[in-house]
Amino acid sequence: MDDSTADHLTPWSALDPAQQMGLRTTYAADPVCLTGTCSLEAKTRHFAAWLAERGIAFSADDLHPARRLDRGA
């Protein structure tokens, strides 16, 4: 996805909690969500790509604070 495409995506944070939950539920029911990995980074990339196909921008910054990839030690 290039920057011009990213400019047309709705930020995940702009969605209300019900919309976010609806997308999570739909993703969980989609066989494509089975990434075959335990890697949070890979799962986040996969979910972000799936959302981008639906016009939503998602990144690791959108993760719950306890699950952020950049927590450090």
PDB file of N, CA, C and O in Angstrom, residues 26-72:
ATOM      1  N   THR A  26     -15.931 -10.192  12.546  1.00  0.00           N
ATOM      2  CA  THR A  26     -15.916 -10.626  11.148  1.00  0.00           C
ATOM      3  C   THR A  26     -14.570 -11.243  10.788  1.00  0.00           C
ATOM      4  O   THR A  26     -14.502 -12.284  10.133  1.00  0.00           O
ATOM      5  N   TYR A  27     -13.490 -10.618  11.231  1.00  0.00           N
ATOM      6  CA  TYR A  27     -12.148 -11.141  10.964  1.00  0.00           C
ATOM      7  C   TYR A  27     -11.969 -12.513  11.605  1.00  0.00           C
ATOM      8  O   TYR A  27     -11.458 -13.440  10.970  1.00  0.00           O
ATOM      9  N   ALA A  28     -12.410 -12.660  12.846  1.00  0.00           N
ATOM     10  CA  ALA A  28     -12.251 -13.936  13.553  1.00  0.00           C
ATOM     11  C   ALA A  28     -13.018 -15.063  12.876  1.00  0.00           C
ATOM     12  O   ALA A  28     -12.606 -16.225  12.936  1.00  0.00           O
ATOM     13  N   ALA A  29     -14.130 -14.734  12.217  1.00  0.00           N
ATOM     14  CA  ALA A  29     -14.936 -15.744  11.540  1.00  0.00           C
ATOM     15  C   ALA A  29     -14.422 -16.072  10.134  1.00  0.00           C
ATOM     16  O   ALA A  29     -14.834 -17.056   9.528  1.00  0.00           O
ATOM     17  N   ASP A  30     -13.492 -15.253   9.635  1.00  0.00           N
ATOM     18  CA  ASP A  30     -12.957 -15.417   8.290  1.00  0.00           C
ATOM     19  C   ASP A  30     -11.793 -16.411   8.336  1.00  0.00           C
ATOM     20  O   ASP A  30     -10.836 -16.198   9.081  1.00  0.00           O
ATOM     21  N   PRO A  31     -11.853 -17.490   7.560  1.00  0.00           N
ATOM     22  CA  PRO A  31     -10.750 -18.456   7.568  1.00  0.00           C
ATOM     23  C   PRO A  31      -9.400 -17.827   7.232  1.00  0.00           C
ATOM     24  O   PRO A  31      -8.355 -18.349   7.627  1.00  0.00           O
ATOM     25  N   VAL A  32      -9.395 -16.699   6.563  1.00  0.00           N
ATOM     26  CA  VAL A  32      -8.144 -16.038   6.201  1.00  0.00           C
ATOM     27  C   VAL A  32      -7.416 -15.527   7.449  1.00  0.00           C
ATOM     28  O   VAL A  32      -6.218 -15.270   7.406  1.00  0.00           O
ATOM     29  N   CYS A  33      -8.120 -15.419   8.577  1.00  0.00           N
ATOM     30  CA  CYS A  33      -7.463 -14.911   9.792  1.00  0.00           C
ATOM     31  C   CYS A  33      -6.514 -15.935  10.406  1.00  0.00           C
ATOM     32  O   CYS A  33      -5.724 -15.584  11.274  1.00  0.00           O
ATOM     33  N   LEU A  34      -6.560 -17.154   9.960  1.00  0.00           N
ATOM     34  CA  LEU A  34      -5.671 -18.184  10.498  1.00  0.00           C
ATOM     35  C   LEU A  34      -4.280 -17.991   9.906  1.00  0.00           C
ATOM     36  O   LEU A  34      -3.974 -18.449   8.818  1.00  0.00           O
ATOM     37  N   THR A  35      -3.444 -17.275  10.636  1.00  0.00           N
ATOM     38  CA  THR A  35      -2.128 -16.904  10.108  1.00  0.00           C
ATOM     39  C   THR A  35      -1.094 -18.009  10.237  1.00  0.00           C
ATOM     40  O   THR A  35      -0.052 -17.946   9.612  1.00  0.00           O
ATOM     41  N   GLY A  36      -1.344 -18.993  11.101  1.00  0.00           N
ATOM     42  CA  GLY A  36      -0.384 -20.074  11.271  1.00  0.00           C
ATOM     43  C   GLY A  36       0.849 -19.659  12.050  1.00  0.00           C
ATOM     44  O   GLY A  36       1.895 -20.283  11.938  1.00  0.00           O
ATOM     45  N   THR A  37       0.725 -18.602  12.835  1.00  0.00           N
ATOM     46  CA  THR A  37       1.861 -18.125  13.618  1.00  0.00           C
ATOM     47  C   THR A  37       1.386 -17.635  14.981  1.00  0.00           C
ATOM     48  O   THR A  37       0.235 -17.274  15.146  1.00  0.00           O
ATOM     49  N   CYS A  38       2.291 -17.628  15.917  1.00  0.00           N
ATOM     50  CA  CYS A  38       2.028 -17.052  17.240  1.00  0.00           C
ATOM     51  C   CYS A  38       2.611 -15.644  17.329  1.00  0.00           C
ATOM     52  O   CYS A  38       2.427 -14.966  18.330  1.00  0.00           O
ATOM     53  N   SER A  39       3.295 -15.206  16.298  1.00  0.00           N
ATOM     54  CA  SER A  39       3.963 -13.910  16.291  1.00  0.00           C
ATOM     55  C   SER A  39       2.937 -12.772  16.303  1.00  0.00           C
ATOM     56  O   SER A  39       2.138 -12.639  15.381  1.00  0.00           O
ATOM     57  N   LEU A  40       2.988 -11.937  17.353  1.00  0.00           N
ATOM     58  CA  LEU A  40       2.092 -10.800  17.424  1.00  0.00           C
ATOM     59  C   LEU A  40       2.344  -9.829  16.276  1.00  0.00           C
ATOM     60  O   LEU A  40       1.406  -9.263  15.711  1.00  0.00           O
ATOM     61  N   GLU A  41       3.610  -9.674  15.904  1.00  0.00           N
ATOM     62  CA  GLU A  41       3.950  -8.788  14.794  1.00  0.00           C
ATOM     63  C   GLU A  41       3.307  -9.268  13.493  1.00  0.00           C
ATOM     64  O   GLU A  41       2.721  -8.482  12.754  1.00  0.00           O
ATOM     65  N   ALA A  42       3.413 -10.564  13.212  1.00  0.00           N
ATOM     66  CA  ALA A  42       2.829 -11.120  11.988  1.00  0.00           C
ATOM     67  C   ALA A  42       1.301 -11.022  12.028  1.00  0.00           C
ATOM     68  O   ALA A  42       0.674 -10.679  11.024  1.00  0.00           O
ATOM     69  N   LYS A  43       0.705 -11.317  13.177  1.00  0.00           N
ATOM     70  CA  LYS A  43      -0.747 -11.234  13.295  1.00  0.00           C
ATOM     71  C   LYS A  43      -1.223  -9.794  13.105  1.00  0.00           C
ATOM     72  O   LYS A  43      -2.251  -9.553  12.462  1.00  0.00           O
ATOM     73  N   THR A  44      -0.480  -8.841  13.646  1.00  0.00           N
ATOM     74  CA  THR A  44      -0.839  -7.430  13.506  1.00  0.00           C
ATOM     75  C   THR A  44      -0.749  -7.002  12.042  1.00  0.00           C
ATOM     76  O   THR A  44      -1.649  -6.332  11.533  1.00  0.00           O
ATOM     77  N   ARG A  45       0.329  -7.404  11.356  1.00  0.00           N
ATOM     78  CA  ARG A  45       0.470  -7.080   9.923  1.00  0.00           C
ATOM     79  C   ARG A  45      -0.671  -7.681   9.114  1.00  0.00           C
ATOM     80  O   ARG A  45      -1.233  -7.032   8.226  1.00  0.00           O
ATOM     81  N   HIS A  46      -1.031  -8.918   9.425  1.00  0.00           N
ATOM     82  CA  HIS A  46      -2.091  -9.611   8.696  1.00  0.00           C
ATOM     83  C   HIS A  46      -3.439  -8.926   8.916  1.00  0.00           C
ATOM     84  O   HIS A  46      -4.197  -8.698   7.973  1.00  0.00           O
ATOM     85  N   PHE A  47      -3.750  -8.583  10.171  1.00  0.00           N
ATOM     86  CA  PHE A  47      -4.998  -7.896  10.489  1.00  0.00           C
ATOM     87  C   PHE A  47      -5.031  -6.524   9.819  1.00  0.00           C
ATOM     88  O   PHE A  47      -6.049  -6.128   9.246  1.00  0.00           O
ATOM     89  N   ALA A  48      -3.912  -5.807   9.840  1.00  0.00           N
ATOM     90  CA  ALA A  48      -3.834  -4.492   9.204  1.00  0.00           C
ATOM     91  C   ALA A  48      -4.083  -4.593   7.703  1.00  0.00           C
ATOM     92  O   ALA A  48      -4.793  -3.757   7.126  1.00  0.00           O
ATOM     93  N   ALA A  49      -3.522  -5.607   7.059  1.00  0.00           N
ATOM     94  CA  ALA A  49      -3.737  -5.792   5.621  1.00  0.00           C
ATOM     95  C   ALA A  49      -5.199  -6.127   5.338  1.00  0.00           C
ATOM     96  O   ALA A  49      -5.791  -5.615   4.371  1.00  0.00           O
ATOM     97  N   TRP A  50      -5.797  -6.980   6.166  1.00  0.00           N
ATOM     98  CA  TRP A  50      -7.202  -7.351   6.016  1.00  0.00           C
ATOM     99  C   TRP A  50      -8.093  -6.120   6.164  1.00  0.00           C
ATOM    100  O   TRP A  50      -9.007  -5.898   5.377  1.00  0.00           O
ATOM    101  N   LEU A  51      -7.788  -5.288   7.162  1.00  0.00           N
ATOM    102  CA  LEU A  51      -8.565  -4.063   7.368  1.00  0.00           C
ATOM    103  C   LEU A  51      -8.375  -3.080   6.211  1.00  0.00           C
ATOM    104  O   LEU A  51      -9.328  -2.417   5.793  1.00  0.00           O
ATOM    105  N   ALA A  52      -7.155  -2.961   5.707  1.00  0.00           N
ATOM    106  CA  ALA A  52      -6.883  -2.036   4.605  1.00  0.00           C
ATOM    107  C   ALA A  52      -7.745  -2.366   3.390  1.00  0.00           C
ATOM    108  O   ALA A  52      -8.222  -1.456   2.695  1.00  0.00           O
ATOM    109  N   GLU A  53      -7.978  -3.651   3.159  1.00  0.00           N
ATOM    110  CA  GLU A  53      -8.848  -4.059   2.053  1.00  0.00           C
ATOM    111  C   GLU A  53     -10.277  -3.573   2.264  1.00  0.00           C
ATOM    112  O   GLU A  53     -11.069  -3.512   1.332  1.00  0.00           O
ATOM    113  N   ARG A  54     -10.596  -3.224   3.504  1.00  0.00           N
ATOM    114  CA  ARG A  54     -11.937  -2.749   3.864  1.00  0.00           C
ATOM    115  C   ARG A  54     -11.956  -1.254   4.158  1.00  0.00           C
ATOM    116  O   ARG A  54     -12.922  -0.732   4.697  1.00  0.00           O
ATOM    117  N   GLY A  55     -10.839  -0.583   3.820  1.00  0.00           N
ATOM    118  CA  GLY A  55     -10.782   0.867   3.955  1.00  0.00           C
ATOM    119  C   GLY A  55     -10.420   1.387   5.330  1.00  0.00           C
ATOM    120  O   GLY A  55     -10.648   2.552   5.641  1.00  0.00           O
ATOM    121  N   ILE A  56      -9.819   0.527   6.169  1.00  0.00           N
ATOM    122  CA  ILE A  56      -9.466   0.902   7.534  1.00  0.00           C
ATOM    123  C   ILE A  56      -7.952   0.838   7.714  1.00  0.00           C
ATOM    124  O   ILE A  56      -7.320  -0.142   7.333  1.00  0.00           O
ATOM    125  N   ALA A  57      -7.380   1.880   8.317  1.00  0.00           N
ATOM    126  CA  ALA A  57      -5.946   1.907   8.632  1.00  0.00           C
ATOM    127  C   ALA A  57      -5.746   1.427  10.063  1.00  0.00           C
ATOM    128  O   ALA A  57      -6.395   1.912  10.983  1.00  0.00           O
ATOM    129  N   PHE A  58      -4.846   0.463  10.251  1.00  0.00           N
ATOM    130  CA  PHE A  58      -4.543  -0.096  11.569  1.00  0.00           C
ATOM    131  C   PHE A  58      -3.045  -0.308  11.669  1.00  0.00           C
ATOM    132  O   PHE A  58      -2.408  -0.748  10.724  1.00  0.00           O
ATOM    133  N   SER A  59      -2.485   0.007  12.833  1.00  0.00           N
ATOM    134  CA  SER A  59      -1.056  -0.238  13.063  1.00  0.00           C
ATOM    135  C   SER A  59      -0.857  -0.715  14.494  1.00  0.00           C
ATOM    136  O   SER A  59      -1.805  -0.746  15.287  1.00  0.00           O
ATOM    137  N   ALA A  60       0.374  -1.028  14.836  1.00  0.00           N
ATOM    138  CA  ALA A  60       0.686  -1.467  16.192  1.00  0.00           C
ATOM    139  C   ALA A  60       0.320  -0.391  17.215  1.00  0.00           C
ATOM    140  O   ALA A  60       0.029  -0.701  18.365  1.00  0.00           O
ATOM    141  N   ASP A  61       0.302   0.865  16.804  1.00  0.00           N
ATOM    142  CA  ASP A  61      -0.094   1.945  17.714  1.00  0.00           C
ATOM    143  C   ASP A  61      -1.550   1.815  18.159  1.00  0.00           C
ATOM    144  O   ASP A  61      -1.929   2.397  19.168  1.00  0.00           O
ATOM    145  N   ASP A  62      -2.345   1.072  17.404  1.00  0.00           N
ATOM    146  CA  ASP A  62      -3.765   0.892  17.733  1.00  0.00           C
ATOM    147  C   ASP A  62      -3.998  -0.271  18.697  1.00  0.00           C
ATOM    148  O   ASP A  62      -5.123  -0.465  19.151  1.00  0.00           O
ATOM    149  N   LEU A  63      -2.950  -1.021  19.001  1.00  0.00           N
ATOM    150  CA  LEU A  63      -3.102  -2.132  19.928  1.00  0.00           C
ATOM    151  C   LEU A  63      -3.364  -1.613  21.337  1.00  0.00           C
ATOM    152  O   LEU A  63      -2.935  -0.517  21.700  1.00  0.00           O
ATOM    153  N   HIS A  64      -4.022  -2.419  22.136  1.00  0.00           N
ATOM    154  CA  HIS A  64      -4.221  -2.101  23.544  1.00  0.00           C
ATOM    155  C   HIS A  64      -2.840  -1.900  24.171  1.00  0.00           C
ATOM    156  O   HIS A  64      -1.897  -2.631  23.840  1.00  0.00           O
ATOM    157  N   PRO A  65      -2.693  -0.937  25.088  1.00  0.00           N
ATOM    158  CA  PRO A  65      -1.360  -0.657  25.650  1.00  0.00           C
ATOM    159  C   PRO A  65      -0.637  -1.890  26.199  1.00  0.00           C
ATOM    160  O   PRO A  65       0.587  -1.984  26.070  1.00  0.00           O
ATOM    161  N   ALA A  66      -1.343  -2.833  26.761  1.00  0.00           N
ATOM    162  CA  ALA A  66      -0.697  -4.037  27.306  1.00  0.00           C
ATOM    163  C   ALA A  66      -0.173  -4.960  26.208  1.00  0.00           C
ATOM    164  O   ALA A  66       0.614  -5.866  26.494  1.00  0.00           O
ATOM    165  N   ARG A  67      -0.588  -4.732  24.973  1.00  0.00           N
ATOM    166  CA  ARG A  67      -0.175  -5.609  23.872  1.00  0.00           C
ATOM    167  C   ARG A  67       0.711  -4.911  22.850  1.00  0.00           C
ATOM    168  O   ARG A  67       1.011  -5.477  21.826  1.00  0.00           O
ATOM    169  N   ARG A  68       1.111  -3.691  23.121  1.00  0.00           N
ATOM    170  CA  ARG A  68       1.935  -2.952  22.160  1.00  0.00           C
ATOM    171  C   ARG A  68       3.218  -3.698  21.874  1.00  0.00           C
ATOM    172  O   ARG A  68       3.814  -4.306  22.757  1.00  0.00           O
ATOM    173  N   LEU A  69       3.659  -3.633  20.644  1.00  0.00           N
ATOM    174  CA  LEU A  69       4.855  -4.329  20.223  1.00  0.00           C
ATOM    175  C   LEU A  69       6.124  -3.621  20.716  1.00  0.00           C
ATOM    176  O   LEU A  69       7.176  -4.226  20.811  1.00  0.00           O
ATOM    177  N   ASP A  70       6.015  -2.343  21.032  1.00  0.00           N
ATOM    178  CA  ASP A  70       7.192  -1.544  21.385  1.00  0.00           C
ATOM    179  C   ASP A  70       7.301  -1.337  22.897  1.00  0.00           C
ATOM    180  O   ASP A  70       7.848  -0.334  23.337  1.00  0.00           O
ATOM    181  N   ARG A  71       6.814  -2.265  23.692  1.00  0.00           N
ATOM    182  CA  ARG A  71       6.791  -2.103  25.152  1.00  0.00           C
ATOM    183  C   ARG A  71       8.174  -1.948  25.745  1.00  0.00           C
ATOM    184  O   ARG A  71       8.344  -1.271  26.734  1.00  0.00           O
ATOM    185  N   GLY A  72       9.140  -2.610  25.176  1.00  0.00           N
ATOM    186  CA  GLY A  72      10.485  -2.569  25.755  1.00  0.00           C
ATOM    187  C   GLY A  72      10.564  -3.421  27.003  1.00  0.00           C
ATOM    188  O   GLY A  72       9.612  -4.026  27.440  1.00  0.00           O
TER     189      GLY A  72
END
